Coordinates of C-alpha atoms in Angstrom, one line a residue:
M1 CA 73.5 95.0 94.6
T2 CA 73.1 97.6 97.4
S3 CA 73.3 97.0 101.1
V4 CA 72.0 99.5 103.6
H5 CA 73.6 100.3 106.9
P6 CA 73.2 103.0 109.5
S7 CA 75.1 106.1 108.7
P8 CA 78.2 105.7 110.9
A9 CA 78.8 108.4 113.5
H10 CA 82.3 107.1 114.1
V11 CA 84.7 105.8 111.5
C12 CA 88.1 104.3 112.2
V13 CA 90.6 104.7 109.4
L14 CA 93.4 102.1 109.5
G15 CA 96.4 103.7 107.8
A16 CA 98.0 107.2 108.1
G17 CA 99.6 107.4 104.7
I18 CA 98.4 110.0 102.2
V19 CA 95.4 107.8 101.2
G20 CA 94.3 107.2 104.8
L21 CA 94.8 110.9 105.8
A22 CA 92.8 112.1 102.8
T23 CA 90.1 109.6 103.7
A24 CA 90.0 111.0 107.3
W25 CA 89.7 114.5 105.9
E26 CA 86.9 113.7 103.5
L27 CA 85.0 111.8 106.2
L28 CA 85.4 114.7 108.6
Q29 CA 84.0 117.1 105.9
A30 CA 81.0 114.7 105.6
G31 CA 80.3 115.0 109.3
A32 CA 81.8 111.8 110.7
Q33 CA 83.7 111.4 113.9
V34 CA 87.1 110.0 112.9
T35 CA 89.9 108.0 114.5
V36 CA 93.1 107.2 112.6
V37 CA 95.4 104.3 113.5
D38 CA 98.8 103.4 112.2
R39 CA 102.0 101.6 113.4
G40 CA 104.0 104.7 112.5
P41 CA 103.7 108.5 112.4
P42 CA 101.5 110.0 109.7
G43 CA 103.1 110.1 106.3
E44 CA 106.2 108.2 107.3
G45 CA 105.8 105.1 105.2
T46 CA 105.4 104.9 101.4
S47 CA 104.1 108.4 101.3
S48 CA 107.3 109.9 102.7
A49 CA 109.5 110.3 99.6
N50 CA 107.6 109.1 96.6
G51 CA 107.8 110.5 93.1
A52 CA 105.8 113.7 94.0
Q53 CA 104.1 114.0 90.7
L54 CA 100.3 114.6 90.6
S55 CA 99.7 112.7 87.3
Y56 CA 96.0 113.5 86.7
A57 CA 96.1 113.1 83.0
Y58 CA 98.8 110.5 82.3
V59 CA 97.5 107.4 84.1
Q60 CA 98.5 104.6 81.8
P61 CA 98.6 101.4 83.9
L62 CA 101.8 99.4 84.1
A63 CA 99.8 96.4 82.8
D64 CA 100.0 97.2 79.1
P65 CA 100.5 95.1 75.9
A66 CA 103.9 96.7 75.4
I67 CA 105.2 94.8 78.4
W68 CA 105.3 91.5 76.5
A69 CA 108.1 92.6 74.1
Q70 CA 110.0 94.1 77.0
L71 CA 109.5 91.2 79.4
P72 CA 112.8 89.3 79.0
R73 CA 115.0 92.3 79.7
L74 CA 112.6 93.7 82.3
L75 CA 112.8 90.5 84.3
L76 CA 116.4 89.4 83.7
A77 CA 118.6 92.5 83.4
R78 CA 120.2 93.6 86.6
D79 CA 119.6 97.3 85.8
S80 CA 116.0 96.7 84.6
P81 CA 113.4 99.3 85.9
L82 CA 111.0 96.4 86.5
S83 CA 112.4 93.3 88.3
L84 CA 111.0 90.1 89.8
R85 CA 112.7 88.5 92.8
L86 CA 111.1 85.2 93.0
R87 CA 110.0 84.1 96.5
F88 CA 108.3 81.0 97.9
D89 CA 105.1 83.1 98.1
P90 CA 101.9 82.0 96.4
W91 CA 100.5 85.5 96.6
Q92 CA 103.5 86.8 94.6
W93 CA 103.0 84.2 91.9
A94 CA 99.2 84.8 91.8
W95 CA 99.8 88.5 91.5
G96 CA 102.3 88.1 88.6
L97 CA 100.0 85.8 86.6
R98 CA 97.0 88.2 87.1
F99 CA 99.3 91.1 86.0
L100 CA 100.3 89.3 82.8
A101 CA 96.7 88.5 82.1
A102 CA 95.9 92.2 82.4
C103 CA 98.5 93.1 79.7
R104 CA 95.9 93.3 77.0
G105 CA 94.8 96.3 75.0
R106 CA 91.2 96.1 75.9
V107 CA 91.9 95.7 79.6
S108 CA 94.5 98.5 79.5
R109 CA 92.0 100.9 77.8
R110 CA 89.2 100.1 80.2
T111 CA 91.5 100.7 83.2
T112 CA 92.8 103.9 81.7
V113 CA 89.2 105.2 81.4
R114 CA 88.4 104.4 85.0
L115 CA 91.7 105.9 86.3
L116 CA 91.1 109.1 84.4
Q117 CA 87.6 109.4 85.9
L118 CA 89.0 108.9 89.4
A119 CA 91.9 111.3 88.7
A120 CA 89.4 114.0 87.7
E121 CA 87.5 113.5 90.9
S122 CA 90.8 113.6 92.8
R123 CA 91.9 116.8 91.2
A124 CA 88.7 118.5 92.1
A125 CA 88.8 117.3 95.7
F126 CA 92.5 118.2 96.2
D127 CA 92.0 121.6 94.7
A128 CA 89.2 122.2 97.1
F129 CA 91.4 121.1 100.0
R130 CA 94.3 123.2 99.0
Q131 CA 92.3 126.4 98.3
G132 CA 90.3 126.0 101.5
T133 CA 93.3 125.4 103.8
G134 CA 96.0 127.4 102.1
S135 CA 98.2 124.4 102.0
D136 CA 101.3 124.9 99.7
C137 CA 103.8 122.1 100.5
D138 CA 106.0 123.0 97.5
F139 CA 103.0 122.7 95.1
S140 CA 103.7 123.5 91.5
A141 CA 101.6 123.3 88.3
T142 CA 104.3 123.4 85.6
G143 CA 103.1 120.5 83.4
K144 CA 104.8 117.2 82.5
L145 CA 106.9 115.8 79.7
V146 CA 107.1 112.0 79.2
L147 CA 110.2 111.3 77.1
Y148 CA 110.7 108.5 74.6
T149 CA 114.0 107.5 73.1
G150 CA 112.8 104.9 70.7
D151 CA 110.5 105.3 67.7
T152 CA 108.5 102.1 68.5
A153 CA 107.8 103.2 72.1
F154 CA 106.9 106.7 70.9
A155 CA 104.5 105.3 68.4
H156 CA 102.8 103.3 71.1
A157 CA 102.7 106.4 73.3
R158 CA 100.9 108.3 70.5
E159 CA 98.3 105.5 70.4
Q160 CA 97.7 106.0 74.2
L161 CA 97.6 109.7 73.6
A162 CA 94.8 109.3 71.0
L163 CA 92.8 107.3 73.6
Q164 CA 93.3 109.9 76.3
Q165 CA 92.5 112.8 74.0
S166 CA 89.3 111.1 73.0
L167 CA 88.4 111.2 76.7
G168 CA 88.9 114.9 77.0
V169 CA 92.5 115.0 78.2
Q170 CA 94.6 118.0 77.1
Q171 CA 97.8 116.4 75.8
S172 CA 100.0 116.7 72.7
A173 CA 102.9 114.9 71.1
V174 CA 105.9 117.2 70.9
T175 CA 109.3 117.1 69.0
P176 CA 112.7 117.0 70.6
G177 CA 113.1 120.7 69.9
E178 CA 109.8 121.5 71.5
C179 CA 110.8 119.5 74.6
A180 CA 113.9 121.8 75.0
A181 CA 111.7 124.9 74.5
I182 CA 109.2 123.7 77.2
E183 CA 112.0 122.6 79.6
P184 CA 115.4 124.3 78.8
A185 CA 117.2 121.9 81.1
L186 CA 116.6 119.2 78.4
A187 CA 118.5 121.1 75.7
H188 CA 121.6 118.9 75.7
Y189 CA 119.5 115.7 75.9
A190 CA 117.0 116.6 73.2
P191 CA 118.9 115.0 70.3
R192 CA 118.5 111.6 72.0
I193 CA 114.7 112.0 72.3
S194 CA 112.4 110.5 69.6
G195 CA 109.6 112.7 71.0
A196 CA 107.5 113.3 74.1
I197 CA 104.0 113.5 75.4
Y198 CA 103.3 116.9 76.9
T199 CA 100.6 117.5 79.5
P200 CA 100.5 121.2 80.4
G201 CA 98.2 120.8 83.4
E202 CA 100.1 118.3 85.5
C203 CA 101.4 119.2 89.0
A204 CA 103.7 118.1 91.7
I205 CA 103.8 118.4 95.5
D206 CA 105.8 117.2 98.5
C207 CA 103.8 114.3 99.7
H208 CA 105.4 114.1 103.1
A209 CA 104.8 117.8 103.7
L210 CA 101.2 117.4 102.6
A211 CA 100.7 114.4 104.9
Q212 CA 102.1 116.4 107.8
R213 CA 99.9 119.3 107.0
L214 CA 96.8 117.0 106.8
A215 CA 97.6 115.4 110.1
A216 CA 98.0 118.8 111.8
L217 CA 94.7 120.0 110.3
L218 CA 92.9 116.8 111.3
R219 CA 94.2 117.0 114.9
E220 CA 93.1 120.7 115.1
R221 CA 89.6 119.6 114.1
G222 CA 89.3 116.8 116.7
V223 CA 90.4 113.7 114.8
H224 CA 92.0 111.2 117.3
F225 CA 95.3 109.6 116.2
I226 CA 96.6 106.3 117.6
T227 CA 100.2 105.9 116.3
G228 CA 102.9 103.4 117.1
Q229 CA 100.4 100.6 117.2
A230 CA 100.1 98.0 114.5
V231 CA 96.6 96.5 113.9
T232 CA 97.0 92.8 114.5
R233 CA 93.5 91.6 113.5
L234 CA 89.9 92.6 112.9
Q235 CA 87.4 91.5 115.6
L236 CA 84.0 90.4 114.2
H237 CA 80.7 90.2 115.9
G238 CA 77.3 89.6 114.3
G239 CA 78.7 89.8 110.7
R240 CA 80.3 93.2 111.3
V241 CA 83.7 94.5 112.4
S242 CA 83.3 95.3 116.1
G243 CA 86.9 96.5 116.6
A244 CA 90.5 96.5 115.5
R245 CA 92.8 94.8 117.9
L246 CA 96.1 96.6 118.4
A247 CA 99.6 95.3 119.2
D248 CA 99.3 96.4 122.8
G249 CA 96.1 94.3 123.2
N250 CA 93.7 97.2 123.2
V251 CA 90.7 97.2 120.8
Q252 CA 89.7 100.3 118.9
T253 CA 85.9 100.3 118.3
A254 CA 83.9 102.3 115.7
D255 CA 80.7 102.1 113.7
A256 CA 82.6 101.5 110.5
F257 CA 86.2 100.8 109.4
V258 CA 88.3 101.9 106.4
L259 CA 91.3 99.7 105.5
A260 CA 93.9 102.1 104.0
L261 CA 97.0 100.2 105.1
G262 CA 98.5 99.8 101.7
T263 CA 100.6 96.6 101.5
G264 CA 99.5 95.7 105.0
T265 CA 95.8 95.3 104.0
P266 CA 95.9 91.7 102.7
A267 CA 97.2 90.3 106.0
L268 CA 94.1 91.6 107.8
L269 CA 91.8 90.3 105.1
R270 CA 93.1 86.7 104.8
P271 CA 91.5 85.5 108.1
L272 CA 88.2 86.5 106.6
G273 CA 88.6 83.8 104.0
L274 CA 90.3 83.2 100.7
A275 CA 87.3 84.5 98.7
V276 CA 87.5 87.8 100.4
A277 CA 91.3 88.2 100.2
W278 CA 91.2 87.2 96.5
Q279 CA 89.2 90.4 95.7
V280 CA 92.0 92.6 97.0
P281 CA 95.1 91.4 95.1
V282 CA 97.5 94.0 96.6
Y283 CA 101.2 93.2 96.5
P284 CA 104.2 95.4 97.3
L285 CA 105.8 97.0 94.2
K286 CA 109.0 98.4 95.6
G287 CA 110.2 101.8 94.4
Y288 CA 113.2 104.0 95.2
S289 CA 113.9 107.7 95.2
I290 CA 116.8 110.1 95.8
T291 CA 116.3 113.8 96.8
V292 CA 119.1 116.3 96.1
P293 CA 119.6 120.0 96.4
A294 CA 118.5 121.5 93.1
G295 CA 121.1 123.0 90.7
D296 CA 121.3 126.7 90.0
G297 CA 120.3 128.3 86.8
R298 CA 117.4 128.1 84.4
A299 CA 118.9 125.4 82.3
A300 CA 120.3 123.3 85.2
S301 CA 117.5 121.8 87.2
P302 CA 114.1 121.2 85.6
R303 CA 111.0 123.1 86.6
V304 CA 108.7 121.0 84.5
N305 CA 107.9 117.4 85.7
V306 CA 109.8 114.9 83.5
T307 CA 109.4 111.2 83.1
D308 CA 111.9 109.0 81.3
A309 CA 109.6 106.3 79.9
A310 CA 112.3 103.8 79.1
R311 CA 114.0 103.9 82.5
K312 CA 110.7 104.5 84.3
V313 CA 112.3 107.3 86.3
V314 CA 110.4 110.5 87.2
F315 CA 111.8 114.0 88.1
A316 CA 109.9 116.5 90.2
R317 CA 111.1 119.9 91.4
L318 CA 110.1 120.5 95.1
G319 CA 111.1 124.0 96.1
Q320 CA 114.9 124.0 96.3
H321 CA 115.2 120.2 95.9
L322 CA 114.9 117.8 93.0
R323 CA 113.2 114.4 93.6
I324 CA 114.2 111.5 91.3
A325 CA 112.2 108.3 91.7
G326 CA 111.4 105.1 89.9
M327 CA 112.0 101.4 89.7
A328 CA 109.5 98.6 90.3
E329 CA 110.6 95.5 92.2
L330 CA 108.2 92.6 92.9
A331 CA 110.1 91.5 96.0
G332 CA 107.7 91.2 98.9
E333 CA 107.9 93.2 102.2
D334 CA 111.4 94.3 101.7
W335 CA 112.2 97.9 102.8
S336 CA 116.0 97.7 102.4
I337 CA 117.7 100.2 100.1
D338 CA 119.6 98.5 97.3
P339 CA 122.7 100.7 96.5
V340 CA 122.6 99.4 92.9
R341 CA 119.2 100.9 92.5
I342 CA 120.2 104.2 94.0
A343 CA 123.3 104.4 91.7
S344 CA 121.0 103.7 88.8
L345 CA 118.7 106.6 89.7
Q346 CA 121.8 108.8 90.2
A347 CA 123.2 107.8 86.8
A348 CA 119.9 108.5 85.1
A349 CA 119.7 112.0 86.7
R350 CA 123.3 112.8 85.7
D351 CA 122.6 111.6 82.1
I352 CA 119.4 113.7 81.6
F353 CA 120.2 116.6 83.8
P354 CA 123.9 116.8 84.4
Q355 CA 123.6 120.1 86.2
G356 CA 120.3 119.3 87.8
G357 CA 121.4 118.9 91.3
R358 CA 124.1 118.2 93.8
Y359 CA 124.1 114.5 93.3
D360 CA 126.8 113.9 95.8
Q361 CA 124.4 115.2 98.5
L362 CA 121.6 112.8 97.9
T363 CA 119.1 111.4 100.4
P364 CA 118.2 107.8 99.4
W365 CA 114.8 106.1 100.1
A366 CA 112.8 103.0 99.3
G367 CA 109.1 102.4 99.7
L368 CA 106.5 99.7 99.0
R369 CA 103.7 100.8 96.6
P370 CA 100.5 98.8 97.2
A371 CA 99.8 97.6 93.6
T372 CA 97.0 95.6 92.0
P373 CA 97.6 93.7 88.8
L374 CA 95.2 95.9 86.8
G375 CA 96.7 99.1 88.3
E376 CA 93.3 100.2 89.6
P377 CA 92.7 100.7 93.3
V378 CA 90.1 98.7 95.4
I379 CA 87.6 101.2 96.8
G380 CA 84.6 100.4 98.9
P381 CA 83.1 97.3 100.4
I382 CA 83.7 93.8 98.9
A383 CA 81.5 90.8 98.7
G384 CA 81.6 88.4 101.6
A385 CA 83.3 90.9 103.9
P386 CA 81.6 92.6 106.9
G387 CA 79.2 95.2 105.8
N388 CA 80.8 98.0 107.8
L389 CA 84.2 97.5 106.3
C390 CA 85.4 99.7 103.3
L391 CA 88.6 99.3 101.4
N392 CA 90.8 102.1 100.1
T393 CA 94.0 100.5 98.9
G394 CA 95.9 99.3 95.8
H395 CA 96.8 102.7 94.3
G396 CA 100.2 101.6 93.1
A397 CA 102.3 104.5 91.9
L398 CA 99.3 106.8 91.7
G399 CA 98.6 107.0 95.5
L400 CA 99.3 110.7 95.7
T401 CA 97.4 111.4 92.6
L402 CA 94.3 109.5 93.4
A403 CA 94.2 109.9 97.2
F404 CA 91.6 112.7 97.5
G405 CA 89.3 111.2 94.8
S406 CA 89.3 107.7 96.3
A407 CA 88.8 109.3 99.8
R408 CA 85.8 111.3 98.6
R409 CA 84.3 108.1 97.1
V410 CA 84.7 106.3 100.5
A411 CA 83.2 109.2 102.4
R412 CA 80.2 109.2 100.0
L413 CA 79.7 105.5 100.5
L414 CA 79.8 105.7 104.3
T415 CA 77.9 108.9 105.0
R416 CA 75.5 109.3 102.1
A417 CA 72.1 110.0 103.7
R418 CA 68.9 108.6 102.3
P419 CA 65.8 110.8 102.0
A420 CA 62.9 111.5 104.4
S421 CA 62.5 109.0 107.3
A422 CA 65.6 107.2 106.2
A423 CA 67.8 110.2 106.6
A424 CA 69.9 108.6 109.3
S425 CA 70.9 105.8 106.9
A426 CA 73.5 105.5 104.2
A427 CA 73.9 103.3 101.2
C428 CA 77.1 101.4 100.8
S429 CA 77.3 100.0 97.2
A430 CA 78.7 96.5 97.0

């Protein structure tokens, strides 16, 4: 079903994380006037210290059949990389049940295909941005190794590898010795590895620096920013969003609105009705990171991106620093930093890369990933919602990776011109 709306001259993007900023950029390139609204400065929320990996080829969703065998430990062990802190919250329970329902092979394969398609779009859009603007932000393209320390897990990874290779992804299974050859800093750890999946084309970038660069470029090009103002509700008139009411009582008007508020998105949708909110099952998946000064020497701190699959911890080199990130807690809107989780990241880093960084000089961080049960973001309009409202949320741990691809899709939806006499209109696919 396709609904047709006037091509918006003015679009208001609600959210100034990496997804919202990329959306503003792509809308600007498409000729729209853009306003960005957020309760905080650009890039200061979940985008500020994430895992930093641009995982274009390795996009396996968290909802996977292998979860079932791991479930008791994942949910009950104190040091588990995935934990559930039960709350009196029906949205948490609903999310968890939908997540378990998605842990099926057929569903995981379908989601993988869709994520790979979006990741390819995102890579093309981000490369165009980076080359066109000369933005560096500690970008590197050194590839990625996903390490497996158990034969069963590695066998399952090779099955996922076969699926992704069939879709055109350049990846290979490598031996422990090959791991050490690709990344010398893994030499001492290689005997404990069953094998790894190597993707030579994967990249990394400092997400916070990228967000700051984007915000500066947007301002230079006339984009208006309203920061320090939370959006309290959407105002409706005639079946459309007429404005976004801010905490100070002012109302920001526009022709169209994009909701890119991450975990804050559902709260604005619930007043529109349960049927609308149910289509956007976004819930906070809390993650942690530490950033340390990188160790010296070729075999000390990794240059290649590394993921420890068992501990769900990622390592990315950002200039003279090493970012270590991971964990997934289903704990609601809790931004506190658990010292046990930080210690766990520190221990994992010392175990795999003992000389990788000055771990006594770490900077801790926690953020809330806006996750859907499937692991696939919600992009575009949704049934029953106002016609001039587009969603761009639910990217989970792939927000940085998918930001520019999902932004380009939203920009196409909102600004795509129709031919001839209808040139001033745009189609928005429902």
